[in-house]
Structures are given as C-alpha cells and as structure tokens.
Short mmCIF file of C-alpha atoms in Angstrom, two decimals:
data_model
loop_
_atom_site.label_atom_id
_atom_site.label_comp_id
_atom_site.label_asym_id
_atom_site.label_seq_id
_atom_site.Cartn_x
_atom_site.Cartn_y
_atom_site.Cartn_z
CA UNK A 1 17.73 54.73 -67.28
CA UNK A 2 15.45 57.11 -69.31
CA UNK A 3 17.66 56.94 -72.53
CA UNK A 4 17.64 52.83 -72.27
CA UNK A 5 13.24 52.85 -71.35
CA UNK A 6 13.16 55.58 -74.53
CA UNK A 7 15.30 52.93 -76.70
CA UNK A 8 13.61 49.72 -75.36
CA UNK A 9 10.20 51.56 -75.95
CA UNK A 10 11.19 52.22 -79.89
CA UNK A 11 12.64 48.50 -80.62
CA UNK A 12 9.17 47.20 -79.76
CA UNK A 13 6.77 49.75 -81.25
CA UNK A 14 8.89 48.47 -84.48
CA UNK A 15 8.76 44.69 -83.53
CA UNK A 16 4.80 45.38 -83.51
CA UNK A 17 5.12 46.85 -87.07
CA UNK A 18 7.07 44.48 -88.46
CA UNK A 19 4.84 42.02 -86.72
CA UNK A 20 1.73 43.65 -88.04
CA UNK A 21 2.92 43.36 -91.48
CA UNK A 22 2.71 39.98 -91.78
CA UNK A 23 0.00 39.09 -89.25
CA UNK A 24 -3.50 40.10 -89.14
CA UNK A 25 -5.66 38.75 -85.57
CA UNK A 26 -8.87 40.39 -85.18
CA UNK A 27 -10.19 42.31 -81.87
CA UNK A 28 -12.02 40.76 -80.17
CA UNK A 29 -15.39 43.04 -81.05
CA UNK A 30 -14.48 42.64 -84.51
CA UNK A 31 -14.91 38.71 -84.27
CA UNK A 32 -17.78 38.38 -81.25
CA UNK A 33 -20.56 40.42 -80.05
CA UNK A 34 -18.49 42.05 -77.29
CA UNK A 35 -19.85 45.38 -76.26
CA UNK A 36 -16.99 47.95 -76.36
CA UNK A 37 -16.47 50.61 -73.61
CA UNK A 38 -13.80 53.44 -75.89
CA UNK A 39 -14.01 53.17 -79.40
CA UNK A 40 -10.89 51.28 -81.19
CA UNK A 41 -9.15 51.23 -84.50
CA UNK A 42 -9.79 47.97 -86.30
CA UNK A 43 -6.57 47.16 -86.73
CA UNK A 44 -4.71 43.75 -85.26
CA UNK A 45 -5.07 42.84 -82.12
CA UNK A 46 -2.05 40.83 -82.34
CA UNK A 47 0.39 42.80 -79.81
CA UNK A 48 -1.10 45.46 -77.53
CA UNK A 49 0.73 48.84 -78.19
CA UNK A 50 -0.07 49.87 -74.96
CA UNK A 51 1.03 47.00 -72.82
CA UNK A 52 4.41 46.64 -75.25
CA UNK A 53 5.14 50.45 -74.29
CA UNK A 54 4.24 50.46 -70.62
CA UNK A 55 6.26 46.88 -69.79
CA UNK A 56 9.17 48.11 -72.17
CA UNK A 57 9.72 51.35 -69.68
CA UNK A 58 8.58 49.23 -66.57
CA UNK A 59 11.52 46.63 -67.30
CA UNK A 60 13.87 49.14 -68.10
CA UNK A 61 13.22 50.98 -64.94
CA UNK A 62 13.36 47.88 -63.08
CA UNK A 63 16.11 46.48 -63.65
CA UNK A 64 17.58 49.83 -62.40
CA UNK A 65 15.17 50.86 -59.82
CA UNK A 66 13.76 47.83 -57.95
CA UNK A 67 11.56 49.66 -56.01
CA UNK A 68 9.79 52.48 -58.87
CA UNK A 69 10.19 49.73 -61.19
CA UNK A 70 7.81 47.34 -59.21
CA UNK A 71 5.34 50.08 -58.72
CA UNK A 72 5.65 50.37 -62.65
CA UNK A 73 5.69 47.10 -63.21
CA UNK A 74 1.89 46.86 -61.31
CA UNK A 75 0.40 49.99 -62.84
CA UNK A 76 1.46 47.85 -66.83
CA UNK A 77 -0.29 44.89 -65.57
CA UNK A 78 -3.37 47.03 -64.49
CA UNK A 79 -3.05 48.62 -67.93
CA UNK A 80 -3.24 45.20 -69.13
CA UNK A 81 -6.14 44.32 -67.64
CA UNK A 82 -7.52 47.18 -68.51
CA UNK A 83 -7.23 46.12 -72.39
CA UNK A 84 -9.08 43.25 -71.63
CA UNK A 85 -11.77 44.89 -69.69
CA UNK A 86 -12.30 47.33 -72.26
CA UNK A 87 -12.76 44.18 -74.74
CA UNK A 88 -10.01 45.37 -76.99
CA UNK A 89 -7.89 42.84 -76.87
CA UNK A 90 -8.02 38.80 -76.02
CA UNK A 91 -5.49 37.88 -72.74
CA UNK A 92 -3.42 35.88 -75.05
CA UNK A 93 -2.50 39.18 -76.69
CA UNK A 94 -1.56 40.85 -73.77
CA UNK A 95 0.71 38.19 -72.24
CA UNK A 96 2.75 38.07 -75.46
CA UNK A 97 3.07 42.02 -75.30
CA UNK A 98 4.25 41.59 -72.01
CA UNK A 99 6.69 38.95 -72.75
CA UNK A 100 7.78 41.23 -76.36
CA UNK A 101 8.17 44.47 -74.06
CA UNK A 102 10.41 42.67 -71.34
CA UNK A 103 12.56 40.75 -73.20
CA UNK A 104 12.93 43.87 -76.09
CA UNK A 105 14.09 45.71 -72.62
CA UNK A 106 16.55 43.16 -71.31
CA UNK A 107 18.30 43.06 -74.55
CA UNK A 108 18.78 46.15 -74.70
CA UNK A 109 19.87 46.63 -71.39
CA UNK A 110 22.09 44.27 -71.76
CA UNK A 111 23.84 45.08 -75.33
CA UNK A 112 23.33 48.92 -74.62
CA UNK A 113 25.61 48.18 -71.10
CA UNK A 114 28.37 46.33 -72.90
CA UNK A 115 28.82 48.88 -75.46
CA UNK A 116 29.24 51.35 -72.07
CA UNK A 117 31.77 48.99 -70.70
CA UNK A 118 33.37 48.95 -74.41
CA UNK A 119 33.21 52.23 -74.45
CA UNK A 120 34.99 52.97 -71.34
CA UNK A 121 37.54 50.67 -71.80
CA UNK A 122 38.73 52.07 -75.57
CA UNK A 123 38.37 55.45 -74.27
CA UNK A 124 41.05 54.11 -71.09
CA UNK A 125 43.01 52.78 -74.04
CA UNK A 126 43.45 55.60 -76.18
CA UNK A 127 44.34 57.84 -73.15
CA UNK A 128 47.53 55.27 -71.96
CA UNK A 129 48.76 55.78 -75.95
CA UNK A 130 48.09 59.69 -76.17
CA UNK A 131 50.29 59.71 -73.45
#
C-alpha cells in the first residue's frame, strides 16, 4: 500500500511538471486583489501540488483501506479547501488536482497489480520447468 501511495504520489508531481511546462494560469492574488494569508511562490496555479499529493496517497490507501482511506480521503478535501481559503488557488484548480491525483492512483493500482499477478504467475512457471 505504501510502495503503490509513494509511486502514485511521484507519477503526478511529474504530470504537474510536465503540465507546468506548457501551461502558465496565474494565482489567484497574482490576477485580483485577494489578500493572502501564507506567502506563495508565483508560480502556476494550474494543479495544486498539495491536493495532487494528498488525494494521490488518499486513493491509494483507499482502495486498500476503506476505512483509513476515507478518513484520508476527508482530511485532502479539507486540505483543499484550505488552498482556497488561503486564496492560493481558484476551486477549478483544485477539483482538477483531485481528479489528476485519483485517477494517477487508480492506474497505478491497477497496472502495478497486474504486473504482481504477472509476476506470480511466471515465477509459478519457471518453478514447474526447474523441476
């Protein structure tokens, strides 16, 4: 579970900078007169790093763990919110994070558990003809 949340984490940190090469949106203080509570980076507010890494490890854990992952799954969309409170990023941005960090984390699970199954069965294989 840890190994696939680690994995699913990386793919969409590198989504984001792949994204982030070609698209520029700015934050929302850059663009309006929207007082600020932390200091940000001016950088694009295209995908929110933090929501893409919090629902990445939520999702993995979740489809796992029902349970810890819905408690996860909870604290990411406070962490959302959060984003928006703090007026670093527009709503829009977040719910495309969210959908990025999910879906990067049910692919994975999903290619990362047939190469297990794969895995399983060569190594099943190879024992029969050793024999």
């Amino acid at each position: 579970m840890t190994v696939y949340a680690v994995i699913s984490a990386t793919f969409t940190v590198l989504i984001k900078m792949l994204i982030q090469c070609f698209y520029f949106k700015p934050r929302p203080f850059m663009k309006r007169r929207v007082r600020i509570l932390i200091p940000s980076k001016m950088n694009s507010a295209f995908l929110s790093t933090h929501m893409l890494l919090t629902t990445a490890v939520s999702t993995s854990i979740f489809l796992r763990e029902r349970i810890l992952g819905s408690v996860m799954w909870i604290l990411s969309l406070l962490t959302g919110f959060s984003r928006i409170w703090v007026g670093h990023h527009y709503p829009s941005d977040i719910i495309r994070s969210l959908f990025i960090g999910s879906l990067t984390s049910i692919i994975v699970e999903k290619v990362f558990g047939s190469l297990k199954v794969m895995n399983r069965k060569s190594k099943k294989y190879y024992d029969q003809i050793r024999k």
